[in-house]
Short mmCIF file of C-alpha atoms in Angstrom, two decimals:
data_model
loop_
_atom_site.label_atom_id
_atom_site.label_comp_id
_atom_site.label_asym_id
_atom_site.label_seq_id
_atom_site.Cartn_x
_atom_site.Cartn_y
_atom_site.Cartn_z
CA GLN A 709 -155.04 88.53 -24.53
CA ARG A 710 -157.93 90.23 -21.72
CA LEU A 711 -156.81 91.23 -18.46
CA ASP A 712 -159.19 89.63 -15.51
CA PHE A 713 -159.92 92.55 -13.51
CA SER A 714 -160.78 90.53 -10.33
CA ASN A 715 -157.51 89.22 -10.45
CA PRO A 716 -156.43 91.07 -7.39
CA LYS A 717 -152.48 90.35 -9.31
CA VAL A 718 -154.36 92.37 -12.01
CA GLN A 719 -155.79 94.91 -9.49
CA GLU A 720 -152.28 95.88 -7.48
CA LYS A 721 -150.27 96.01 -11.15
CA MET A 722 -152.94 98.01 -12.23
CA LEU A 723 -153.44 100.05 -9.42
CA ALA A 724 -149.31 100.96 -8.29
CA GLN A 725 -149.27 101.88 -12.53
CA ALA A 726 -151.91 104.63 -12.03
CA ARG A 727 -149.93 106.19 -8.58
CA LEU A 728 -146.68 105.75 -10.28
CA ARG A 729 -148.96 109.18 -11.54
CA ASP A 730 -150.66 110.12 -8.96
CA PRO A 731 -149.29 108.46 -5.52
CA LYS A 732 -152.40 109.58 -3.82
CA ALA A 733 -155.02 107.38 -6.78
CA THR A 734 -157.27 104.27 -6.71
CA ILE A 735 -159.23 102.59 -8.55
CA ASP A 736 -162.37 100.96 -7.43
CA PHE A 737 -162.83 97.43 -9.32
CA SER A 738 -166.20 97.14 -9.22
CA ASP A 739 -167.48 100.21 -10.38
CA ALA A 740 -168.50 98.15 -13.70
CA GLN A 741 -168.21 101.55 -15.28
CA VAL A 742 -164.65 102.49 -14.87
CA VAL A 743 -163.83 98.89 -15.57
CA ALA A 744 -165.44 99.74 -18.92
CA HIS A 745 -163.06 103.04 -18.75
CA ILE A 746 -159.70 100.89 -17.71
CA LYS A 747 -160.80 98.02 -20.80
CA ARG A 748 -161.51 101.23 -23.17
CA MET A 749 -158.31 102.50 -22.43
CA VAL A 750 -156.23 100.52 -23.35
CA ARG A 751 -157.83 99.28 -26.58
CA ILE A 752 -154.16 98.86 -28.34
CA PRO A 753 -154.72 98.58 -32.78
CA VAL A 754 -153.37 95.30 -34.39
CA ARG A 755 -152.45 97.48 -37.13
CA ALA A 756 -150.61 100.02 -34.75
CA ILE A 757 -148.28 97.77 -33.06
CA ASP A 758 -147.45 96.31 -36.70
CA GLU A 759 -146.86 100.03 -37.69
CA LEU A 760 -144.89 99.97 -34.48
CA LEU A 761 -142.80 97.23 -34.65
CA ARG A 762 -141.41 97.49 -38.27
CA MET A 763 -140.64 101.15 -37.59
CA THR A 764 -138.64 99.96 -34.26
CA ALA A 765 -136.65 98.01 -36.58
CA LEU A 766 -136.00 100.80 -38.85
CA ALA A 767 -134.38 103.12 -36.85
CA ARG A 768 -132.59 100.79 -34.46
CA ARG A 769 -130.79 100.10 -37.80
CA ARG A 770 -130.01 104.27 -38.56
CA LEU A 771 -129.58 105.27 -35.30
CA LYS A 772 -125.62 104.94 -36.34
CA TYR A 773 -126.41 107.57 -39.06
CA VAL A 774 -127.44 110.58 -36.09
CA TRP A 775 -124.55 112.87 -35.81
CA SER A 776 -126.61 115.56 -34.04
CA THR A 777 -127.43 116.38 -30.29
CA VAL A 778 -129.19 113.66 -29.02
CA CYS A 779 -131.12 113.75 -25.26
CA ILE A 780 -132.39 110.95 -23.55
CA ILE A 781 -134.61 110.82 -20.52
CA GLN A 782 -136.04 107.46 -19.63
CA SER A 783 -137.35 106.38 -16.36
CA LYS A 784 -136.43 102.70 -14.65
CA GLN A 785 -140.61 101.98 -13.78
CA ASP A 786 -141.60 102.63 -17.42
CA GLN A 787 -144.07 100.22 -18.03
CA THR A 788 -144.17 100.75 -21.32
CA VAL A 789 -140.43 100.77 -22.14
CA LYS A 790 -137.80 99.57 -21.11
CA PRO A 791 -135.65 101.35 -19.76
CA ALA A 792 -132.84 98.70 -22.15
CA CYS A 793 -134.45 100.35 -24.97
CA ALA A 794 -133.15 103.90 -23.05
CA GLU A 795 -129.70 102.26 -22.81
CA GLU A 796 -129.65 100.44 -27.14
CA ILE A 797 -129.84 104.19 -28.69
CA TYR A 798 -126.89 105.82 -26.40
CA ARG A 799 -124.83 102.86 -27.72
CA ARG A 800 -126.32 102.51 -31.82
CA ALA A 801 -125.75 106.18 -31.82
CA THR A 802 -122.66 106.38 -32.15
CA ALA A 803 -122.12 109.60 -33.65
CA ALA A 804 -124.13 111.63 -32.22
CA ARG A 805 -121.98 113.78 -30.51
CA PRO A 806 -122.57 115.25 -27.88
CA LYS A 807 -125.43 112.59 -26.30
CA PHE A 808 -126.59 111.58 -23.05
CA LEU A 809 -129.23 109.17 -21.08
CA HIS A 810 -130.46 110.01 -17.73
CA LEU A 811 -132.52 107.51 -15.70
CA LEU A 812 -135.66 108.47 -13.29
CA GLU A 813 -136.21 106.39 -10.87
CA ARG A 814 -139.43 106.96 -10.02
CA SER A 815 -141.44 108.85 -13.12
CA ASP A 816 -143.89 105.65 -14.60
CA HIS A 817 -143.92 106.76 -19.34
CA VAL A 818 -144.57 109.99 -20.00
CA ILE A 819 -141.95 111.94 -18.03
CA THR A 820 -143.10 115.04 -18.42
CA THR A 821 -145.66 114.80 -15.83
CA GLY A 822 -145.29 112.55 -13.55
CA VAL A 823 -143.23 112.88 -10.00
CA GLU A 824 -140.80 113.30 -11.43
CA GLN A 825 -141.01 115.80 -14.34
CA GLU A 826 -139.33 119.11 -12.14
CA GLU A 827 -136.05 116.66 -12.82
CA VAL A 828 -137.00 116.74 -17.11
CA PHE A 829 -137.61 120.34 -17.63
CA GLN A 830 -134.29 121.04 -15.40
CA LEU A 831 -132.61 118.01 -17.43
CA CYS A 832 -134.09 119.42 -20.85
CA GLN A 833 -133.50 123.15 -20.06
CA ALA A 834 -129.05 122.54 -19.24
CA PHE A 835 -129.09 119.74 -22.10
CA ILE A 836 -130.15 122.66 -24.52
CA ALA A 837 -127.95 125.44 -22.67
CA LYS A 838 -125.62 122.76 -23.26
CA THR A 839 -126.26 122.06 -26.28
CA ILE A 840 -126.42 125.88 -27.08
CA ARG A 841 -122.56 126.59 -25.70
CA ASP A 842 -121.42 124.09 -27.16
CA VAL A 843 -122.58 125.67 -31.19
CA ALA A 844 -121.59 128.54 -30.16
CA VAL A 845 -117.65 128.13 -29.32
CA ARG A 846 -118.48 125.51 -31.96
CA THR A 847 -118.83 128.17 -34.51
CA ALA A 848 -116.84 131.21 -33.63
CA LEU A 849 -114.88 133.20 -35.70
CA PRO A 850 -111.12 133.33 -34.79
CA ARG A 851 -110.53 137.35 -33.08
CA ASP A 852 -108.01 137.95 -35.91
CA VAL A 853 -111.06 138.12 -38.30
CA HIS A 854 -113.08 140.36 -39.14
CA LEU A 855 -116.30 140.83 -41.53
CA HIS A 856 -116.04 143.39 -44.26
#
């Protein structure tokens, strides 16, 4: 399916997407080079889509076997992956402990470069620190055990 870049609704959606990454973004849809660049950037080979769908189905079936720590950070504004997918991963990873889900309010798909990137980094740092503390507590030897 081809997008009609002369359609004001398409233009509005694309600009809204761009502004999730950069609030000052502008797109000149009257510039043929700009439109050609956008078309090149959004092209996805059919084989890649088929592979992604098969891999996603396999991952869904195997999530119940994940027993390690899990940190899921997703944006409610993501137009590429629905936030419900993050909730599904959280729900299906039944053996994972601890597990953590955080939904961002304003970012787009690439949360590490979006408007909430600092929050993402802080969440990751806190998750890593908690995981290290939890592992240290679980693996610590009792005080009365001495190694020779």
